[in-house]
XYZ file of C-alpha atoms in Angstrom:
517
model
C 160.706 172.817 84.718
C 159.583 175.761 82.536
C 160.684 173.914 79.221
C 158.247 170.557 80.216
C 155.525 172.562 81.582
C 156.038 174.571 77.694
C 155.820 171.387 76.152
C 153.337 170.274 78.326
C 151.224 172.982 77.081
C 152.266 172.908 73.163
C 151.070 169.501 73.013
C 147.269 170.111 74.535
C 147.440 173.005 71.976
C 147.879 170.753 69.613
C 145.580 167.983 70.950
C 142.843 171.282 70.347
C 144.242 171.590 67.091
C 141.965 170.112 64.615
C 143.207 171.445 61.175
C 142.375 168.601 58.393
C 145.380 166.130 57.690
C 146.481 165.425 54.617
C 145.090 161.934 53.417
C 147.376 159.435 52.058
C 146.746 158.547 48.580
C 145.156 154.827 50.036
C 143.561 155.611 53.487
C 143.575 152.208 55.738
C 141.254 151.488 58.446
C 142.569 152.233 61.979
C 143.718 148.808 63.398
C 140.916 147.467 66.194
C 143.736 147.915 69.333
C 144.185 151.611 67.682
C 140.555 151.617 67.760
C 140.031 150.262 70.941
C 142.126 152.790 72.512
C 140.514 155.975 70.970
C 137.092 154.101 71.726
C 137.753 153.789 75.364
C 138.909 157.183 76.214
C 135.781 159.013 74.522
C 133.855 156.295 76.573
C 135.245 157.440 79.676
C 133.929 160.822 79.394
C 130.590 160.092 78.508
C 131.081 160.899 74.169
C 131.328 157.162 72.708
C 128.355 158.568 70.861
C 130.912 159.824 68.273
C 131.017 156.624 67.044
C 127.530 155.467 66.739
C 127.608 154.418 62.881
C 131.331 153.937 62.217
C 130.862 150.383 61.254
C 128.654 151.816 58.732
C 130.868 154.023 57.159
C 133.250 154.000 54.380
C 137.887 153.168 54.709
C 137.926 156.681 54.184
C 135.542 157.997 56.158
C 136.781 156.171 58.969
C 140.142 156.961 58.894
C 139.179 160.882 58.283
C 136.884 160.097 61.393
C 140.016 158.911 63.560
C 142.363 161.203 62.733
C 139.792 163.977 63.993
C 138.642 162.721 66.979
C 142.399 161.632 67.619
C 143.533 165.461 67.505
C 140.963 166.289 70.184
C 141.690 165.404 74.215
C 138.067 164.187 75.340
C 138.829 164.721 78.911
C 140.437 168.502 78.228
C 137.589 169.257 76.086
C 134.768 168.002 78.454
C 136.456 170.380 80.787
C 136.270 173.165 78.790
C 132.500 172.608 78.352
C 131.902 171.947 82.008
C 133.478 175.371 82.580
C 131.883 177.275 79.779
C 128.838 176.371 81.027
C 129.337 176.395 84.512
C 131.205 179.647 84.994
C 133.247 180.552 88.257
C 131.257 182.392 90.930
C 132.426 185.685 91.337
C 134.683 186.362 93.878
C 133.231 189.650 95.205
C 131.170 188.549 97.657
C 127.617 189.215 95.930
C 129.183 192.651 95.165
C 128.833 194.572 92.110
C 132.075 195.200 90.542
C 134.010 198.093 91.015
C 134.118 199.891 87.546
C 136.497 202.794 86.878
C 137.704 204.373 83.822
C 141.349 203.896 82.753
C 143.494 206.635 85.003
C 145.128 208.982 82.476
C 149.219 207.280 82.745
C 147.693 204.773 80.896
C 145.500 206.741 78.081
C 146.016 209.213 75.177
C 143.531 210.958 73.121
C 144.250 211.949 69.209
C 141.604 214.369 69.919
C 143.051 216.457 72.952
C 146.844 215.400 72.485
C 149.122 217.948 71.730
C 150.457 217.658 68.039
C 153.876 217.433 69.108
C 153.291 214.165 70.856
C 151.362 212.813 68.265
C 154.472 213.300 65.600
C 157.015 212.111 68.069
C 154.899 208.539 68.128
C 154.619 208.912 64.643
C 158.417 209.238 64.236
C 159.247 206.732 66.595
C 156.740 204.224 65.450
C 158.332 204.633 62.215
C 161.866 204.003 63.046
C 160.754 200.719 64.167
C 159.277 199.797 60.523
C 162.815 201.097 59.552
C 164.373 198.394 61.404
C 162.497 195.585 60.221
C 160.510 194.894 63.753
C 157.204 195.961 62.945
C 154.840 193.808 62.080
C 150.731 193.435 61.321
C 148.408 190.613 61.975
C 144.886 190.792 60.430
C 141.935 188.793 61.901
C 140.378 187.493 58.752
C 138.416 184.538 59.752
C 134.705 185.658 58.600
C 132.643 185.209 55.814
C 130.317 187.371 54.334
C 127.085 185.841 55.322
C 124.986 188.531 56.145
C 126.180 190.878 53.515
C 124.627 188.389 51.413
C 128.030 186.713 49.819
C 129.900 183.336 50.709
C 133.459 184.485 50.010
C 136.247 186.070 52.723
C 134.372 189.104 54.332
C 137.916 191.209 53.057
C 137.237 190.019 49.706
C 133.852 191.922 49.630
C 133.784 194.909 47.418
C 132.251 198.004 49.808
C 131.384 199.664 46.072
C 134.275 202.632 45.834
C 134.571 203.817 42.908
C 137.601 201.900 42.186
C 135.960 198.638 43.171
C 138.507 197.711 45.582
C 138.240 195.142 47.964
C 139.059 195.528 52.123
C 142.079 193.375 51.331
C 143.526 195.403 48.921
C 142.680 198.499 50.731
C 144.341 197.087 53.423
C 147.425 195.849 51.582
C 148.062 198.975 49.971
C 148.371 200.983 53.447
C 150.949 198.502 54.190
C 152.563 199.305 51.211
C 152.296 203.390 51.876
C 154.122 202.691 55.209
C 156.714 200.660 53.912
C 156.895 203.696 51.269
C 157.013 206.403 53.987
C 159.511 204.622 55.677
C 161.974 204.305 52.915
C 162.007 208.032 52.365
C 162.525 209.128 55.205
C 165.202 206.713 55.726
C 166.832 206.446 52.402
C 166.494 202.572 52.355
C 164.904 200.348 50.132
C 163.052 197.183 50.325
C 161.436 198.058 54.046
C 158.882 194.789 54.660
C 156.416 194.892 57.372
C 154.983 190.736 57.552
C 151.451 190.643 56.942
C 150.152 187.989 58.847
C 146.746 186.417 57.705
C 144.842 184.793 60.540
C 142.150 182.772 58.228
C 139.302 179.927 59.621
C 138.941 177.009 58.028
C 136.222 177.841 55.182
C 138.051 180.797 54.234
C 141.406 179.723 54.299
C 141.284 178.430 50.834
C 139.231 181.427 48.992
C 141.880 183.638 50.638
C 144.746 182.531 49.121
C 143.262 182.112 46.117
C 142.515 185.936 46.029
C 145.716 187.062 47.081
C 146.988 184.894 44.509
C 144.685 186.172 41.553
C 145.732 189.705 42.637
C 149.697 189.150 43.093
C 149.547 189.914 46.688
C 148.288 193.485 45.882
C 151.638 194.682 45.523
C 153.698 192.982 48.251
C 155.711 189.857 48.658
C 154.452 186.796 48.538
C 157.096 185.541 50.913
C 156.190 188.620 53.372
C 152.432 187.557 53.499
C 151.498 184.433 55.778
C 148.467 183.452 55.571
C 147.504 180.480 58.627
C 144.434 179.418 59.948
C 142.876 179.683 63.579
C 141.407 176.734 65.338
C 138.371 175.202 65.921
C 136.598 173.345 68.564
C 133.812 170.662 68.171
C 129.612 171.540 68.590
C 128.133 170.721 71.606
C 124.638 170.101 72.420
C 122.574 171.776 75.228
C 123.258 168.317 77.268
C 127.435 169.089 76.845
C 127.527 165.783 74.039
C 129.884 166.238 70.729
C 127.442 167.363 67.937
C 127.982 164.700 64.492
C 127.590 167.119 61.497
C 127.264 164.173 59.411
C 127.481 160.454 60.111
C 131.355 160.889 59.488
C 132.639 163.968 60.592
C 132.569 165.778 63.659
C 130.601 169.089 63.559
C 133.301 171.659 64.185
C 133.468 175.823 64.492
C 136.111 178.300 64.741
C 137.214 178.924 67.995
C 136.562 183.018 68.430
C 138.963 185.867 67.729
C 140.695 184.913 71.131
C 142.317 181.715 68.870
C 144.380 184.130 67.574
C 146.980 183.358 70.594
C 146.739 179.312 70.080
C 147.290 180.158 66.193
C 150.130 182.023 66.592
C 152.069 179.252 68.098
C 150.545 176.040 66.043
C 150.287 177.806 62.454
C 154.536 178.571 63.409
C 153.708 182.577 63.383
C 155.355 183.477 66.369
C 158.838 181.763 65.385
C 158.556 183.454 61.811
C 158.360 186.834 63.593
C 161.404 185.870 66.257
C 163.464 184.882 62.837
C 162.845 188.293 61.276
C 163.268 190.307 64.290
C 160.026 191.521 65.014
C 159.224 193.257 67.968
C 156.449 195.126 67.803
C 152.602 193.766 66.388
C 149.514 195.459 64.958
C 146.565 193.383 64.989
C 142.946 194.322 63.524
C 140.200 192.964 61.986
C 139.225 193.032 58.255
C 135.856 194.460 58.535
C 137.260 198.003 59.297
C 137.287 199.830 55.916
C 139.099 202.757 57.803
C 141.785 200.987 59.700
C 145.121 202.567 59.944
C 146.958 198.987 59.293
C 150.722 199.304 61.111
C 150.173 202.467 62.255
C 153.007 204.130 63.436
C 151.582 206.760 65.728
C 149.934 203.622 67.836
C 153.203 201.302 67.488
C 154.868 204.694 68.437
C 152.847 205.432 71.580
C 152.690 201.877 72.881
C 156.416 201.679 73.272
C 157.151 204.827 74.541
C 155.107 203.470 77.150
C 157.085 200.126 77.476
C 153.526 198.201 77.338
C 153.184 194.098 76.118
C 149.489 195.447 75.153
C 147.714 198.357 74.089
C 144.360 199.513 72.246
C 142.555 201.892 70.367
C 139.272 202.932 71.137
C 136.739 205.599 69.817
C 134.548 208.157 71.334
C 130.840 206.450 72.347
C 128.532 208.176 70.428
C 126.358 208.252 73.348
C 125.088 206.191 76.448
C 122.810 203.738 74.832
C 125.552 202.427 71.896
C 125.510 199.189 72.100
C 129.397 198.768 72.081
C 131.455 197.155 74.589
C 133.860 199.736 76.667
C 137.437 198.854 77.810
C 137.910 200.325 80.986
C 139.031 199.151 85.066
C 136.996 196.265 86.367
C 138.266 195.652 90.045
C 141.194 197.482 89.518
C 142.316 195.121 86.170
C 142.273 196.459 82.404
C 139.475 194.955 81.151
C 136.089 194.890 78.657
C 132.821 195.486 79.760
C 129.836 194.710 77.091
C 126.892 197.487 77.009
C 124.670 194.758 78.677
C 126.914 194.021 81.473
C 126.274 198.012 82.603
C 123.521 199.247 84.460
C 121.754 202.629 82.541
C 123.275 205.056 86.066
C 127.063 203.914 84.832
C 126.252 204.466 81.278
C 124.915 207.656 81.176
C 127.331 209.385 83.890
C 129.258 211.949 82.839
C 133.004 212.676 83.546
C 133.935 214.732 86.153
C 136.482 217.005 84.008
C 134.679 217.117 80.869
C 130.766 216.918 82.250
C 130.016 217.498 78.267
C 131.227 213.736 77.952
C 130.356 210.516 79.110
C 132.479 209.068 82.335
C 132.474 205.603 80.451
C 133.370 206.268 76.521
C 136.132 204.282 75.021
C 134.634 202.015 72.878
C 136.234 198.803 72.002
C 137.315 198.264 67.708
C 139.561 195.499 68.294
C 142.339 197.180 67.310
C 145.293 196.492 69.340
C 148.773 196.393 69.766
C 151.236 193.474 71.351
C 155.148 193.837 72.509
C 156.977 190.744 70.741
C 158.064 189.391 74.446
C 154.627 189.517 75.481
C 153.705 187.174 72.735
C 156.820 184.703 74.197
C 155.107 184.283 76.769
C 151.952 182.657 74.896
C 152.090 179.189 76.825
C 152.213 180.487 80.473
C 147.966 181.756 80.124
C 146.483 180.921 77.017
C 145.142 177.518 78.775
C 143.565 179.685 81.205
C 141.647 181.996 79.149
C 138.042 181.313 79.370
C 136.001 180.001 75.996
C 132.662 181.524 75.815
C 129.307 180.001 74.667
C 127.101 181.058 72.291
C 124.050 179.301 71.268
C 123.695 178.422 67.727
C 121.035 176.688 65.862
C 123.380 173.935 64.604
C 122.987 170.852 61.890
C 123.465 167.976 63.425
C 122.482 163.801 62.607
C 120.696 162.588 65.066
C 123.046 159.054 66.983
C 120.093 157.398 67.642
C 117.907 157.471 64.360
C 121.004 158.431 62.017
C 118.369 160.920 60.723
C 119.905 164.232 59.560
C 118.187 167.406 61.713
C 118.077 171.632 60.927
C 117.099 172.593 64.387
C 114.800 175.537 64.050
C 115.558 177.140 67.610
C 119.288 176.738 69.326
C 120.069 173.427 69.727
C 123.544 173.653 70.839
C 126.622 176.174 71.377
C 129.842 176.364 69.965
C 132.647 177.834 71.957
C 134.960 180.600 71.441
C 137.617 182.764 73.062
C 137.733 186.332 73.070
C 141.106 188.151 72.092
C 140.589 190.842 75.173
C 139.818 187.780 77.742
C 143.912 188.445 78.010
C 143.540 191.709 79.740
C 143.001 191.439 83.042
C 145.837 189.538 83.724
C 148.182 192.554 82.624
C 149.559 194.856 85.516
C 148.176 198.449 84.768
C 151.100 199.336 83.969
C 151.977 197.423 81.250
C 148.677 198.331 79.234
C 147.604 201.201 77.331
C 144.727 202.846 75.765
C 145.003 205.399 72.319
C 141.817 207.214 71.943
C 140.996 208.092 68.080
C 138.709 209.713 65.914
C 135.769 207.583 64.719
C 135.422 209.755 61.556
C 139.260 209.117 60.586
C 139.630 205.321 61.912
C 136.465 203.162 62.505
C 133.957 202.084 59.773
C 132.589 198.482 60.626
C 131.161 196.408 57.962
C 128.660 193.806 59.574
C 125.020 194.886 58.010
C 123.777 193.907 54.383
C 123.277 196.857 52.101
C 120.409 198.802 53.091
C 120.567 198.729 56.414
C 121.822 201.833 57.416
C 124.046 201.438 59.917
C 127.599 199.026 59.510
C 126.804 198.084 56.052
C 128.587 198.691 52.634
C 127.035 202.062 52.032
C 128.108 203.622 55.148
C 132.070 202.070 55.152
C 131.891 203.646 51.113
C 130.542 206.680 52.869
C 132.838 207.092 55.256
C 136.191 206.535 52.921
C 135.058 208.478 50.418
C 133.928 212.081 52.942
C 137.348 211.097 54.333
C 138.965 211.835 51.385
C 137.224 215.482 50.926
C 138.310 216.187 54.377
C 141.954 215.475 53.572
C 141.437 217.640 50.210
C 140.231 220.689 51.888
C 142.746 220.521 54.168
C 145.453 220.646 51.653
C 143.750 223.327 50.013
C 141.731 221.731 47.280
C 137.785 222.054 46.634
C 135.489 219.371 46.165
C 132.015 219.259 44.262
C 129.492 216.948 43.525
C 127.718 216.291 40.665
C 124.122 216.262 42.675
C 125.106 218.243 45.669
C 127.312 218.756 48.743
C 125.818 215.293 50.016
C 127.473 213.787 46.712
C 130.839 214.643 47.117
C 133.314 212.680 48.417
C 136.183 211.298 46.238
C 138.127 208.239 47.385
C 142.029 208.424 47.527
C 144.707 205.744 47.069
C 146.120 204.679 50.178
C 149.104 204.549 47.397
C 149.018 208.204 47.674
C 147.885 209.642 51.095
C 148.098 207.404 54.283
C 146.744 209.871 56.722
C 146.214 212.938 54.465
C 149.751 213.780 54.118
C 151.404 214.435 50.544
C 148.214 215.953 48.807
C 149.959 219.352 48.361
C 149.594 218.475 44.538
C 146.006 219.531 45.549
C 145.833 222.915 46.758
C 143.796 225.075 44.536
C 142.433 222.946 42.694
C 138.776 221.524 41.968
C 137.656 218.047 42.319
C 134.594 216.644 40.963
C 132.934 213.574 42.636
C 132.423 210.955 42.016
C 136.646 210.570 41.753
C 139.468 208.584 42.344
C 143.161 210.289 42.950
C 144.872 207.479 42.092
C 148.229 209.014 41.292
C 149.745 213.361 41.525
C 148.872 214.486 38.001
């Protein structure tokens, strides 16, 4: 029973799955019974609008047209709509829910721990790398739009002084754990998969980079690089949007694809095959992220948990940040608009210096292998979320191409955290860091002050004097204490360790420590 309803399930995913086929080289028209069928079934739920000017359209057009609207399930996908839009009541009886922060079994702050427990994560965390069953998966599927470039967002170039891109940042504190594990245990050749969740316009320009940059120093055959869904436009009246006359107007399917993906792109039997048990997922857009850290990969499985998070301080009650906490008793996250100014601004009864409600969500997160085996049993009951989008569309009736200039439609997408509430408490956990040390968001074009380039260059770079005065060194700048911070290798220093080639001496900013000389 468990293996049909799995296959049951495998086969809707991939009914949602709508990543291009390759073309043969002489594309042939879909025979009219083949026709007939597909025709029919989109009639049946109302979307036979979809093919409103095939008979106008070219061999290959139509063929490219069938093969899409054959990989989607009309019925599934009207029900998905009628749900988005249509969400379930709540069942509390009217009542506000019951919001709590996460009880302290199931929590551990970098910032009050005691350094002995932080090292014995560390240790353990790195044993696993030793063993081959760590692994990372980075989120990777935006552009950057609004920092004013088309390309990968981890492609973009945050203006260090070694022009480095997040990817290669990124790669490179891969490398530096695969490093740290080898010496401490002897081996050689320690891999930790990096696994490359993409969307579909940035699939391409990804792999490309890697490729121009010889996977930054790792394997090519230890980087996968797969793409997330997508899911067809809607309009406001719940019809399939046409982005042209010939093809189906299609967006990614929200960070909460990432489960789907696993399973279609082949990512979860890659990391069965290598042994993987433990996962590190992130997104690119954090210059400061600790990629496969093995303090958090430490901590999680001490505690035995299939899911875990880190979360920073809130700066204070009006960040607009959403806050993982207890929502009727179930780990879940709450968005800053969802919570009434009383709950945001009430302090904690220990620590009345504090806020009651402060772990901010940085989608950073950790998964237990076996809770990823067990992919099929939810991910068809996660909810997909709307969001209303001014969308290009052509127009079934007139054929005339349209740029709405308010919302005309929403696309839907899933949210990675939708999967929390249906853990038991006891099988999720929550690692508190340091902002300063481990979240830098890049979503602002330079200038803006806030999440843009000049802050995430910012923040690296007065990271690095911190971990220079610490091992004894002295930095100055060339226009002043605000003009000092020097950027170090993740080649050299993943956390601030192994910079004793530093004490004593002086470092003049703008620098790069790039290698112990």
């Amino acid at each position: 029973m468990a293996a049909a309803v799995k296959d049951t399930v495998n086969n809707l995913l991939e009914k949602l799955d709508l990543t291009a086929k390759p073309e043969s080289a002489a594309p042939t028209e879909p025979s009219e019974q083949e026709l007939k069928v597909l025709r029919d079934s989109y009639a049946k739920e109302g979307q036979e609008h979809v093919f409103a000017f095939y008979d106008e359209i070219s061999v290959s057009e139509k063929r490219s047209l069938y093969e899409t609207l054959s990989a989607i399930n009309p019925e599934r996908l009207n029900e998905i709509i009628h749900k988005a839009l249509n969400p379930a009541k709540s069942t509390d009886n009217g009542e506000e829910p019951k919001l709590e922060p996460l009880p302290e079994s199931s929590t551990a702050s970098i910032l009050d721990s005691k350094g002995t427990d932080v090292e014995r994560w560390y240790s353990l965390g790195l044993d696993f790398v030793i063993k081959g069953q760590a692994a990372v998966v980075l989120m990777a599927g935006g552009q950057g739009t609004r920092l004013g470039s088309s390309a990968p967002k981890g492609c973009f170039d945050i203006g260090l002084p070694s022009q480095k891109s997040l990817f290669q940042i990124q790669a490179e504190r891969i490398c530096k754990v695969q490093q740290l594990a080898e010496k401490k245990s002897g081996k050689k050749n320690i891999v930790i998969p990096w696994y490359v969740m993409t969307s579909g316009p940035t699939r391409g320009p990804t792999e490309r980079f890697f490729q121009e940059h010889d996977y930054f120093g790792l394997k090519k055959d230890d980087i996968v690089i797969f793409e997330q869904g997508v899911l067809p436009c809607i309009s406001n009246e719940g019809k399939i949007l046409l982005e042209t006359k010939s093809k189906v107007a299609v967006a990614p399917d929200g960070n909460g694809g990432i489960y789907q993906a696993l399973l279609t792109s082949g990512v979860r039997t890659d990391m069965q095959k290598r042994g993987i048990q433990h996962i590190h997922a992130y997104c690119v857009d954090n210059c400061l992220v600790k990629v496969a850290d093995p303090a958090f990969i430490g901590f999680a499985a001490s505690k035995d948990v299939d899911v875990a998070t880190k979360v920073v301080r809130k700066r204070s009650a009006k960040e607009s940040v959403g806050l993982i906490l207890l929502k009727n008793g179930k780990p879940d996250v709450v968005e800053y608009s969802e919570i009434d100014a009383d709950t945001a601004e009430a302090k904690d009864l220990h620590q009345p210096e504090i806020l009651k409600f402060r772990a901010a969500n940085i989608v950073n997160h950790y998964y237990s292998f076996r809770f990823l085996e067990t992919i099929e049993d939810w991910c068809y009951e996660l909810p997909h979320h709307v969001a209303r989008k001014k969308i290009p569309y052509v127009d079934t009736k007139t054929g005339q191409a349209t740029k709405p200039e308010k919302p005309n439609g929403i696309k839907l997408e899933q949210f990675v955290f939708d999967v929390f509430p249906r853990l038991e408490l006891d099988k999720f956990a929550c690692m508190e860091v340091k902002r300063e040390d481990e979240f830098s968001p890049l979503k602002n074009a330079k200038g803006t002050g806030e999440d843009d380039p000049d802050t995430s260059k910012k923040d690296i770079l007065n990271q690095g004097k911190r971990w220079i005065q610490n091992a004894g060194g002295i930095v100055v700048g060339e226009s002043g204490p605000e003009d000092s911070g020097v950027e170090i290798s993740p080649l050299i220093s993943y956390g601030g360790e192994g910079l004793e080639f530093l004490n004593g001496r002086t470092i003049k900013s703008p620098a790069v420590i790039e290698k112990e000389d």
